[in-house]
Tab-separated table of C-alpha atoms in Angstrom:
chain	number	residue	atom	x	y	z
A	1	MET	CA	0.000	0.000	0.000
A	2	ALA	CA	2.775	2.430	0.881
A	3	GLU	CA	4.565	1.753	-2.379
A	4	ASN	CA	1.437	2.572	-4.371
A	5	LYS	CA	0.955	5.842	-2.528
A	6	GLN	CA	4.561	6.791	-3.101
A	7	ALA	CA	4.372	5.967	-6.806
A	8	ALA	CA	1.238	8.049	-7.173
A	9	VAL	CA	3.105	11.170	-5.973
A	10	VAL	CA	5.303	11.181	-9.089
A	11	LYS	CA	2.919	12.189	-11.863
A	12	LEU	CA	3.918	11.135	-15.339
A	13	SER	CA	2.968	12.974	-18.495
A	14	GLU	CA	1.471	10.968	-21.361
A	15	ARG	CA	4.829	11.219	-23.118
A	16	ASP	CA	6.761	9.867	-20.124
A	17	PHE	CA	4.184	7.151	-19.649
A	18	ARG	CA	4.542	6.015	-23.248
A	19	ALA	CA	8.299	5.636	-22.754
A	20	LEU	CA	7.767	2.954	-20.092
A	21	SER	CA	7.780	-0.759	-20.807
A	22	LEU	CA	4.419	-2.523	-20.879
A	23	GLN	CA	4.928	-3.961	-17.383
A	24	GLN	CA	6.041	-0.577	-16.019
A	25	LYS	CA	2.894	0.960	-17.483
A	26	LYS	CA	0.726	-1.646	-15.772
A	27	ASP	CA	2.513	-1.033	-12.476
A	28	TYR	CA	2.026	2.724	-12.758
A	29	LEU	CA	-1.665	2.342	-13.613
A	30	ARG	CA	-2.216	0.512	-10.309
A	31	ALA	CA	-1.175	3.704	-8.500
A	32	VAL	CA	-3.637	6.009	-10.280
A	33	SER	CA	-7.385	5.925	-10.732
A	34	GLY	CA	-10.347	7.556	-12.391
A	35	LYS	CA	-9.991	9.826	-15.378
A	36	GLU	CA	-6.188	9.988	-15.151
A	37	LYS	CA	-5.997	6.215	-15.466
A	38	MET	CA	-8.438	6.126	-18.362
A	39	ASP	CA	-6.721	8.952	-20.250
A	40	LEU	CA	-3.324	7.259	-19.992
A	41	ILE	CA	-4.732	3.996	-21.317
A	42	VAL	CA	-6.726	5.509	-24.181
A	43	ALA	CA	-3.869	7.756	-25.395
A	44	ASP	CA	-1.217	5.029	-25.333
A	45	PRO	CA	-0.092	3.154	-28.481
A	46	GLU	CA	-0.557	-0.074	-26.495
A	47	ALA	CA	-4.033	0.951	-25.360
A	48	ARG	CA	-5.735	-2.326	-26.221
A	49	ARG	CA	-3.132	-4.421	-24.388
A	50	LEU	CA	-3.286	-2.149	-21.344
A	51	ALA	CA	-7.079	-2.316	-21.246
A	52	ALA	CA	-7.002	-6.089	-21.664
A	53	GLY	CA	-4.613	-6.271	-18.696
A	54	LEU	CA	-7.358	-5.029	-16.368
A	55	GLN	CA	-9.468	-7.656	-14.629
A	56	PRO	CA	-13.138	-7.438	-15.706
A	57	GLN	CA	-14.018	-6.046	-12.247
A	58	GLU	CA	-11.273	-3.399	-12.517
A	59	PHE	CA	-12.431	-2.366	-15.979
A	60	PHE	CA	-16.061	-2.117	-14.842
A	61	TRP	CA	-15.186	0.009	-11.809
A	62	LEU	CA	-12.956	2.325	-13.880
A	63	MET	CA	-15.823	2.857	-16.294
A	64	LYS	CA	-18.179	3.608	-13.406
A	65	GLU	CA	-15.674	5.977	-11.772
A	66	VAL	CA	-15.324	8.007	-14.941
A	67	GLY	CA	-18.962	7.701	-16.017
A	68	GLU	CA	-20.440	5.974	-19.051
A	69	ALA	CA	-20.757	9.137	-21.113
A	70	ASP	CA	-17.077	9.990	-20.620
A	71	SER	CA	-15.701	6.472	-21.052
A	72	VAL	CA	-16.914	5.689	-24.580
A	73	ASP	CA	-13.338	5.532	-25.904
A	74	LEU	CA	-12.405	3.170	-23.078
A	75	LEU	CA	-15.388	0.936	-23.830
A	76	GLN	CA	-14.186	0.555	-27.416
A	77	LEU	CA	-11.043	-1.070	-25.989
A	78	ALA	CA	-12.930	-3.573	-23.820
A	79	SER	CA	-12.177	-7.248	-24.376
A	80	ALA	CA	-15.015	-9.704	-24.924
A	81	ASP	CA	-14.641	-10.986	-21.350
A	82	GLN	CA	-14.865	-7.433	-20.017
A	83	CYS	CA	-17.982	-6.813	-22.115
A	84	VAL	CA	-19.615	-9.993	-20.805
A	85	PHE	CA	-18.883	-8.911	-17.219
A	86	ILE	CA	-20.426	-5.491	-17.885
A	87	MET	CA	-23.579	-7.182	-19.148
A	88	ASP	CA	-23.651	-9.583	-16.194
A	89	MET	CA	-23.570	-6.536	-13.912
A	90	GLU	CA	-25.935	-4.281	-15.827
A	91	LEU	CA	-28.659	-6.399	-17.440
A	92	TRP	CA	-30.184	-7.874	-14.294
A	93	ASP	CA	-32.085	-6.626	-11.275
A	94	GLY	CA	-32.098	-9.617	-8.975
A	95	TRP	CA	-33.632	-12.447	-10.987
A	96	THR	CA	-35.167	-10.119	-13.594
A	97	PHE	CA	-33.655	-9.493	-17.030
A	98	SER	CA	-33.927	-5.953	-18.428
A	99	GLU	CA	-34.192	-5.719	-22.206
A	100	ASP	CA	-33.962	-1.930	-21.906
A	101	GLN	CA	-30.541	-2.240	-20.261
A	102	ALA	CA	-29.518	-4.870	-22.813
A	103	CYS	CA	-30.347	-2.518	-25.678
A	104	HIS	CA	-28.609	0.350	-23.875
A	105	TRP	CA	-25.332	-1.557	-23.756
A	106	LEU	CA	-25.779	-3.106	-27.190
A	107	THR	CA	-25.720	0.466	-28.533
A	108	TYR	CA	-22.189	0.958	-27.183
A	109	PHE	CA	-20.952	-2.365	-28.547
A	110	ILE	CA	-22.404	-1.785	-32.026
A	111	GLU	CA	-20.498	1.507	-32.166
A	112	GLY	CA	-17.361	-0.666	-32.189
A	113	GLY	CA	-18.376	-2.023	-35.597
A	114	GLU	CA	-18.697	-5.503	-37.035
A	115	ALA	CA	-15.334	-6.687	-35.707
A	116	ARG	CA	-16.416	-5.926	-32.127
A	117	ILE	CA	-19.791	-7.659	-32.567
A	118	HIS	CA	-18.184	-10.665	-34.274
A	119	GLU	CA	-15.795	-11.180	-31.356
A	120	LEU	CA	-18.544	-10.642	-28.781
A	121	LEU	CA	-20.828	-13.215	-30.417
A	122	LYS	CA	-18.243	-15.901	-29.663
A	123	HIS	CA	-18.546	-15.234	-25.934
A	124	LEU	CA	-22.254	-14.516	-25.400
A	125	ASP	CA	-24.634	-17.264	-24.309
A	126	PHE	CA	-26.994	-18.351	-27.070
A	127	GLU	CA	-29.801	-18.276	-24.513
A	128	LEU	CA	-29.092	-14.625	-23.658
A	129	LEU	CA	-29.302	-13.601	-27.313
A	130	GLN	CA	-32.512	-15.578	-27.728
A	131	LEU	CA	-33.977	-14.022	-24.575
A	132	LEU	CA	-33.233	-10.500	-25.783
A	133	LEU	CA	-34.569	-11.091	-29.284
A	134	SER	CA	-37.710	-12.831	-28.001
A	135	ARG	CA	-38.506	-9.614	-26.096
A	136	GLU	CA	-37.885	-7.426	-29.151
A	137	ILE	CA	-39.115	-9.220	-32.296
A	138	ILE	CA	-41.792	-11.536	-33.708
A	139	VAL	CA	-40.470	-13.979	-36.317
A	140	GLY	CA	-42.380	-15.459	-39.221
A	141	GLY	CA	-41.462	-17.506	-42.267
A	142	GLY	CA	-38.493	-19.788	-41.937
A	143	ILE	CA	-36.834	-22.677	-43.728
A	144	GLY	CA	-39.356	-24.986	-45.379
A	145	ASP	CA	-42.451	-22.857	-45.021
A	146	GLN	CA	-41.861	-19.980	-47.440
A	147	GLY	CA	-45.072	-20.854	-49.202
A	148	ASN	CA	-47.326	-20.033	-46.289
A	149	ASP	CA	-49.413	-17.292	-47.871
A	150	ASP	CA	-51.067	-16.270	-44.614
A	151	GLU	CA	-47.665	-15.540	-43.072
A	152	ARG	CA	-46.463	-13.829	-46.240
A	153	LEU	CA	-49.422	-11.456	-46.097
A	154	ALA	CA	-49.059	-10.791	-42.392
A	155	ASP	CA	-47.906	-7.413	-41.166
A	156	TYR	CA	-44.144	-7.929	-40.852
A	157	ASP	CA	-41.662	-5.072	-40.936
A	158	HIS	CA	-38.572	-6.517	-42.611
A	159	THR	CA	-36.606	-9.523	-43.775
A	160	PHE	CA	-32.830	-9.735	-43.694
A	161	ASP	CA	-32.446	-12.963	-45.674
A	162	ASP	CA	-35.715	-13.501	-47.597
A	163	VAL	CA	-36.360	-16.497	-45.348
A	164	PHE	CA	-37.387	-15.119	-41.959
A	165	MET	CA	-39.754	-12.185	-41.611
A	166	ILE	CA	-39.359	-9.804	-38.697
A	167	LYS	CA	-41.828	-7.624	-36.844
A	168	PHE	CA	-40.386	-5.299	-34.207
A	169	LYS	CA	-42.265	-5.232	-30.904
A	170	ASN	CA	-40.710	-2.067	-29.514
A	171	PRO	CA	-40.439	0.957	-31.832
A	172	LYS	CA	-37.955	2.528	-29.398
A	173	HIS	CA	-35.454	-0.278	-30.043
A	174	SER	CA	-36.340	-1.222	-33.630
A	175	GLN	CA	-33.481	0.664	-35.316
A	176	LEU	CA	-30.888	-0.734	-32.915
A	177	VAL	CA	-32.183	-4.313	-33.071
A	178	GLY	CA	-32.405	-4.044	-36.850
A	179	ALA	CA	-28.770	-2.926	-37.042
A	180	PHE	CA	-27.733	-5.833	-34.831
A	181	LEU	CA	-29.660	-8.388	-36.918
A	182	SER	CA	-28.168	-6.947	-40.106
A	183	MET	CA	-24.684	-7.554	-38.686
A	184	LEU	CA	-25.633	-10.970	-37.309
A	185	VAL	CA	-26.965	-12.397	-40.571
A	186	LYS	CA	-23.758	-11.292	-42.288
A	187	LEU	CA	-21.261	-12.361	-39.616
A	188	ASP	CA	-22.783	-15.711	-38.586
A	189	ASN	CA	-25.692	-16.870	-40.698
A	190	GLY	CA	-25.888	-20.183	-38.857
A	191	LEU	CA	-26.311	-18.431	-35.521
A	192	TYR	CA	-28.841	-16.048	-37.053
A	193	THR	CA	-30.904	-18.966	-38.379
A	194	ALA	CA	-30.797	-20.818	-35.058
A	195	LEU	CA	-31.872	-17.698	-33.168
A	196	MET	CA	-34.738	-16.961	-35.566
A	197	GLU	CA	-36.008	-20.537	-35.251
A	198	GLY	CA	-35.681	-20.305	-31.484
A	199	VAL	CA	-37.569	-17.021	-31.236
A	200	LYS	CA	-40.233	-18.240	-33.670
A	201	GLY	CA	-40.902	-21.362	-31.609
A	202	ASP	CA	-42.873	-21.568	-28.402
A	203	VAL	CA	-41.725	-19.186	-25.683
A	204	ASP	CA	-39.402	-20.997	-23.283
A	205	LEU	CA	-40.530	-19.974	-19.835
A	206	GLU	CA	-37.252	-21.274	-18.405
A	207	LEU	CA	-35.044	-19.188	-20.713
A	208	GLU	CA	-34.591	-16.323	-18.259
A	209	GLU	CA	-33.785	-18.802	-15.490
A	210	GLN	CA	-31.181	-20.539	-17.699
A	211	CYS	CA	-29.493	-17.220	-18.450
A	212	GLN	CA	-29.437	-16.377	-14.755
A	213	ARG	CA	-27.783	-19.708	-13.942
A	214	PHE	CA	-25.031	-19.146	-16.505
A	215	ARG	CA	-24.519	-15.601	-15.217
A	216	THR	CA	-24.386	-16.802	-11.613
A	217	GLY	CA	-21.694	-19.350	-12.480
A	218	ARG	CA	-19.508	-16.734	-14.147
A	219	LEU	CA	-19.872	-14.298	-11.270
A	220	GLN	CA	-19.151	-16.963	-8.666
A	221	ASP	CA	-15.790	-17.548	-10.352
A	222	LEU	CA	-15.065	-13.849	-9.738
A	223	GLY	CA	-16.143	-13.789	-6.089
A	224	PHE	CA	-19.836	-12.863	-6.388
A	225	PRO	CA	-22.370	-15.156	-4.678
A	226	PRO	CA	-25.678	-16.474	-6.042
A	227	LEU	CA	-28.619	-14.214	-5.221
A	228	ASP	CA	-30.078	-16.510	-2.568
A	229	GLU	CA	-26.729	-16.697	-0.758
A	230	ALA	CA	-26.303	-12.923	-1.046
A	231	LEU	CA	-29.723	-12.288	0.488
A	232	SER	CA	-28.869	-14.568	3.403
A	233	ILE	CA	-26.595	-11.897	4.904
A	234	TYR	CA	-29.781	-10.058	5.881
A	235	ALA	CA	-31.051	-12.950	8.006
A	236	ARG	CA	-32.297	-11.530	11.297
A	237	ILE	CA	-30.851	-12.759	14.585
A	238	HIS	CA	-31.786	-11.808	18.154
A	239	PRO	CA	-29.045	-9.442	19.409
A	240	ASP	CA	-29.510	-10.494	23.052
A	241	ARG	CA	-28.978	-14.149	22.158
A	242	PHE	CA	-25.929	-13.683	19.948
A	243	GLU	CA	-23.044	-15.948	20.900
A	244	LEU	CA	-19.475	-15.963	19.632
A	245	GLN	CA	-18.539	-19.098	17.720
A	246	GLY	CA	-14.925	-18.590	16.627
A	247	GLY	CA	-12.862	-21.035	14.571
A	248	LYS	CA	-13.965	-19.642	11.213
A	249	GLU	CA	-12.471	-20.750	7.928
A	250	LEU	CA	-12.547	-18.489	4.888
A	251	ALA	CA	-14.742	-20.077	2.254
A	252	SER	CA	-13.297	-20.402	-1.226
A	253	ALA	CA	-16.045	-18.080	-2.477
A	254	GLY	CA	-14.448	-15.309	-0.467
A	255	GLU	CA	-11.298	-15.393	-2.532
A	256	GLY	CA	-12.665	-13.585	-5.567
A	257	GLY	CA	-11.353	-10.389	-7.052
A	258	GLN	CA	-12.189	-6.901	-5.884
A	259	LEU	CA	-14.820	-4.891	-7.712
A	260	MET	CA	-14.393	-1.536	-5.970
A	261	PRO	CA	-12.201	0.016	-3.265
A	262	VAL	CA	-13.446	-1.255	0.114
A	263	PHE	CA	-12.549	0.708	3.234
A	264	ALA	CA	-13.970	1.464	6.670
A	265	ASP	CA	-14.623	5.056	7.742
A	266	GLU	CA	-11.487	6.506	9.318
A	267	GLY	CA	-11.481	6.596	13.098
A	268	THR	CA	-14.099	3.879	13.591
A	269	LEU	CA	-13.479	0.796	15.709
A	270	LEU	CA	-13.738	-1.308	12.536
A	271	SER	CA	-11.053	0.770	10.825
A	272	ARG	CA	-8.697	0.478	13.777
A	273	ALA	CA	-9.368	-3.264	14.140
A	274	LEU	CA	-8.658	-3.890	10.452
A	275	ALA	CA	-5.403	-1.936	10.700
A	276	ARG	CA	-4.386	-3.827	13.828
A	277	SER	CA	-5.189	-7.253	12.381
A	278	ASN	CA	-3.502	-6.446	9.048
A	279	SER	CA	-5.093	-9.667	7.773
A	280	GLU	CA	-5.390	-10.474	4.082
A	281	THR	CA	-8.019	-13.048	5.042
A	282	ALA	CA	-10.158	-10.393	6.757
A	283	SER	CA	-9.796	-8.118	3.732
A	284	GLN	CA	-10.925	-10.914	1.398
A	285	GLU	CA	-13.867	-11.705	3.635
A	286	LEU	CA	-14.867	-8.040	3.876
A	287	ASN	CA	-14.634	-7.725	0.091
A	288	TYR	CA	-16.840	-10.788	-0.350
A	289	LEU	CA	-19.361	-9.432	2.163
A	290	VAL	CA	-19.586	-6.192	0.176
A	291	ASN	CA	-20.051	-8.260	-2.994
A	292	CYS	CA	-22.895	-10.114	-1.258
A	293	ALA	CA	-24.600	-6.857	-0.325
A	294	LEU	CA	-24.193	-5.510	-3.869
A	295	VAL	CA	-25.713	-8.637	-5.403
A	296	ALA	CA	-28.573	-8.497	-2.875
A	297	GLU	CA	-29.371	-4.917	-3.906
A	298	GLY	CA	-29.398	-5.669	-7.641
A	299	GLN	CA	-29.551	-2.184	-9.137
A	300	ALA	CA	-26.789	-0.922	-6.839
A	301	PHE	CA	-24.285	-1.880	-9.563
A	302	HIS	CA	-25.617	0.817	-11.870
A	303	GLU	CA	-24.243	3.861	-10.024
A	304	PRO	CA	-20.968	4.351	-8.085
A	305	GLU	CA	-22.814	6.343	-5.408
A	306	SER	CA	-25.140	3.408	-4.760
A	307	MET	CA	-22.205	1.001	-4.666
A	308	PHE	CA	-20.373	3.144	-2.128
A	309	GLY	CA	-23.607	3.430	-0.128
A	310	VAL	CA	-23.803	-0.355	0.103
A	311	MET	CA	-20.149	-0.522	1.161
A	312	HIS	CA	-20.759	2.054	3.918
A	313	ARG	CA	-23.765	0.035	5.102
A	314	VAL	CA	-21.681	-3.133	5.383
A	315	CYS	CA	-18.923	-1.327	7.275
A	316	GLY	CA	-21.444	0.471	9.465
A	317	TYR	CA	-23.171	-2.731	10.562
A	318	LEU	CA	-19.816	-4.415	11.211
A	319	ASN	CA	-18.711	-1.421	13.264
A	320	ILE	CA	-21.945	-1.491	15.298
A	321	ALA	CA	-21.401	-5.193	15.990
A	322	LEU	CA	-17.795	-4.620	17.108
A	323	GLU	CA	-18.806	-1.715	19.375
A	324	THR	CA	-21.442	-3.980	20.923
A	325	LEU	CA	-19.078	-6.910	21.510
A	326	ALA	CA	-15.831	-5.045	22.214
A	327	PRO	CA	-16.640	-1.458	23.238
A	328	GLY	CA	-13.500	0.668	22.995
A	329	ASP	CA	-11.218	-2.386	22.841
A	330	ASP	CA	-9.238	-2.316	19.585
A	331	SER	CA	-7.341	-5.495	20.421
A	332	LYS	CA	-10.475	-7.516	21.138
A	333	ALA	CA	-12.164	-6.103	18.027
A	334	ALA	CA	-9.215	-7.219	15.889
A	335	GLN	CA	-9.436	-10.656	17.488
A	336	LEU	CA	-13.145	-10.833	16.631
A	337	LEU	CA	-12.377	-10.057	12.985
A	338	ALA	CA	-9.835	-12.869	12.974
A	339	GLU	CA	-12.002	-15.483	14.696
A	340	GLU	CA	-15.644	-14.711	13.864
A	341	GLU	CA	-17.360	-14.907	10.495
A	342	LEU	CA	-17.920	-11.356	9.285
A	343	LYS	CA	-21.297	-12.440	7.927
A	344	ARG	CA	-22.512	-13.189	11.482
A	345	LEU	CA	-21.114	-9.885	12.769
A	346	PHE	CA	-22.885	-8.103	9.909
A	347	GLN	CA	-26.141	-9.857	10.825
A	348	LEU	CA	-25.734	-8.731	14.429
A	349	GLY	CA	-25.235	-5.088	13.420
A	350	TYR	CA	-28.112	-5.276	10.950
A	351	SER	CA	-30.440	-6.824	13.537
A	352	ILE	CA	-29.598	-4.097	16.065
A	353	VAL	CA	-30.589	-1.432	13.518
A	354	LEU	CA	-33.630	-3.462	12.451
A	355	GLN	CA	-35.024	-3.179	15.987
A	356	LEU	CA	-35.372	0.561	15.367
A	357	LYS	CA	-37.457	-0.168	12.268
A	358	PHE	CA	-39.884	-2.302	14.270
A	359	VAL	CA	-40.366	0.507	16.792
A	360	ALA	CA	-40.776	3.086	14.012
A	361	ARG	CA	-43.579	1.065	12.413
A	362	ASP	CA	-45.772	1.764	15.441
A	363	THR	CA	-44.853	5.457	15.623
A	364	GLU	CA	-46.640	8.316	13.840
A	365	THR	CA	-46.044	12.069	13.709
A	366	VAL	CA	-47.120	15.190	11.827
A	367	ASP	CA	-43.754	16.926	12.303
A	368	TYR	CA	-41.724	17.175	9.076
A	369	ALA	CA	-38.285	16.302	10.441
A	370	THR	CA	-39.602	13.498	12.622
A	371	GLY	CA	-41.578	12.186	9.674
A	372	LYS	CA	-38.388	12.055	7.611
A	373	LEU	CA	-36.649	10.202	10.445
A	374	LEU	CA	-39.441	7.615	10.570
A	375	ALA	CA	-39.556	7.260	6.776
A	376	GLY	CA	-35.851	6.433	6.691
A	377	LEU	CA	-36.262	3.809	9.391
A	378	LYS	CA	-39.260	2.231	7.658
A	379	SER	CA	-37.466	1.823	4.326
A	380	LYS	CA	-36.411	-1.638	3.126
A	381	ARG	CA	-32.918	-1.103	4.571
A	382	PRO	CA	-33.266	1.302	7.539
A	383	ARG	CA	-31.345	4.534	7.035
A	384	PHE	CA	-30.219	7.332	9.340
A	385	TYR	CA	-31.800	10.775	8.880
A	386	ARG	CA	-29.002	13.304	8.350
A	387	GLY	CA	-31.084	16.063	9.889
A	388	LEU	CA	-29.787	14.697	13.208
A	389	ASP	CA	-26.166	15.343	12.153
A	390	ALA	CA	-24.332	18.565	12.949
A	391	ASP	CA	-24.674	19.806	9.340
A	392	GLY	CA	-28.443	19.180	9.431
A	393	VAL	CA	-28.671	17.968	5.811
A	394	ASP	CA	-32.195	16.966	4.778
A	395	GLY	CA	-31.297	13.500	3.508
A	396	TYR	CA	-30.207	10.022	4.512
A	397	ARG	CA	-27.052	7.997	5.090
A	398	GLU	CA	-26.206	4.566	6.469
A	399	PHE	CA	-25.917	3.898	10.201
A	400	ARG	CA	-22.253	4.201	11.260
A	401	ASP	CA	-22.012	3.339	14.948
A	402	LEU	CA	-23.825	2.671	18.195
A	403	GLU	CA	-24.119	6.391	18.863
A	404	ASP	CA	-26.373	6.637	15.785
A	405	VAL	CA	-28.453	3.778	17.159
A	406	ARG	CA	-28.712	5.377	20.621
A	407	ARG	CA	-29.723	8.782	19.274
A	408	VAL	CA	-32.497	7.332	17.147
A	409	SER	CA	-33.611	4.979	19.922
A	410	ASP	CA	-33.866	7.876	22.374
A	411	LEU	CA	-35.925	9.939	19.917
A	412	LEU	CA	-38.278	7.030	19.274
A	413	ALA	CA	-38.743	6.586	23.021
A	414	GLN	CA	-39.603	10.285	23.353
A	415	LEU	CA	-42.125	10.063	20.504
A	416	GLN	CA	-43.816	7.032	21.996
A	417	GLY	CA	-43.973	8.734	25.383
A	418	GLU	CA	-45.782	11.784	24.016
């Protein structure tokens, strides 16, 4: 960590960066982030090799850091594996496939031309392509039934091969889908034919589930859990009956790569305990816990702010658990991180905050600020009303520590006593 910080102090111009060897460039890129990192990659003669050197998670986070609109040039350098990861992150909300998101990202990939689409087709699941097209087109005609006059006279919009007839379901996407099909029939006629026959046939109600299974398998290889396992971190436990278990072993699923920078708020007991333990195992487990929370939220992947919000929630609940079990004791807190499963500590912190939600459900008020406080507590994941902070901002944040819990608990007690 210290070496990276030191390297980042010496800023290199694009010219100096280009003079480095490929490995030196990769090393330097690890010390920078955001737009500076993207600009160095895009402007370099070895841009494609540098971009390909990023893990899919790294590439995705860099794109999110910079913003989609400003990272178009970077996206044109994405490898097929990086593109597949982007789609695995962006096209799903929980178990639900979004054809709107699929078309959104297909627009970027088509801008890369036929060569980009041709390479991508080799890596995309057939079922995913069929699922998307089944949502966007109706197919008629086909091999062996060109003579069906009723179909010939039906109201179809276009044919790309004089065999299959296409009717677009969604005018908003028709131009894009048409451009994709035009490329597809030219680049891989066999795949085009198979997809048209698949879409024309009976709707496969299990198609979305099949795509989700394939996606889940890919993400598990990168350290992201299945949705049901991710949701299990929010299992409620009774705080008063919580018992330490110890003897944890890091599951292999916790050894995946890092999607985003994960850090505890400076000055918290969690931050001090992590620094004291200096454990790679704890860091891996914390990273996996954040991945679980991100998967559980679904749409959190779409915006960096939402992703950071989820990370702060995870760290906040862990910090609340440590303050409950080891108040003011950095050494004991570090020992807890080493011996206890972070998932159980997270569940303890979450359950402590959840108790506030149960009290809030039975509390009503006509006061604006108090109403905002109660609304935050009643949300799916209880949130702290920032009007109680020193800056008095009219908004929400995640719970950070036991002091947040006590302040809200005291206010709820006052409201119920009125």
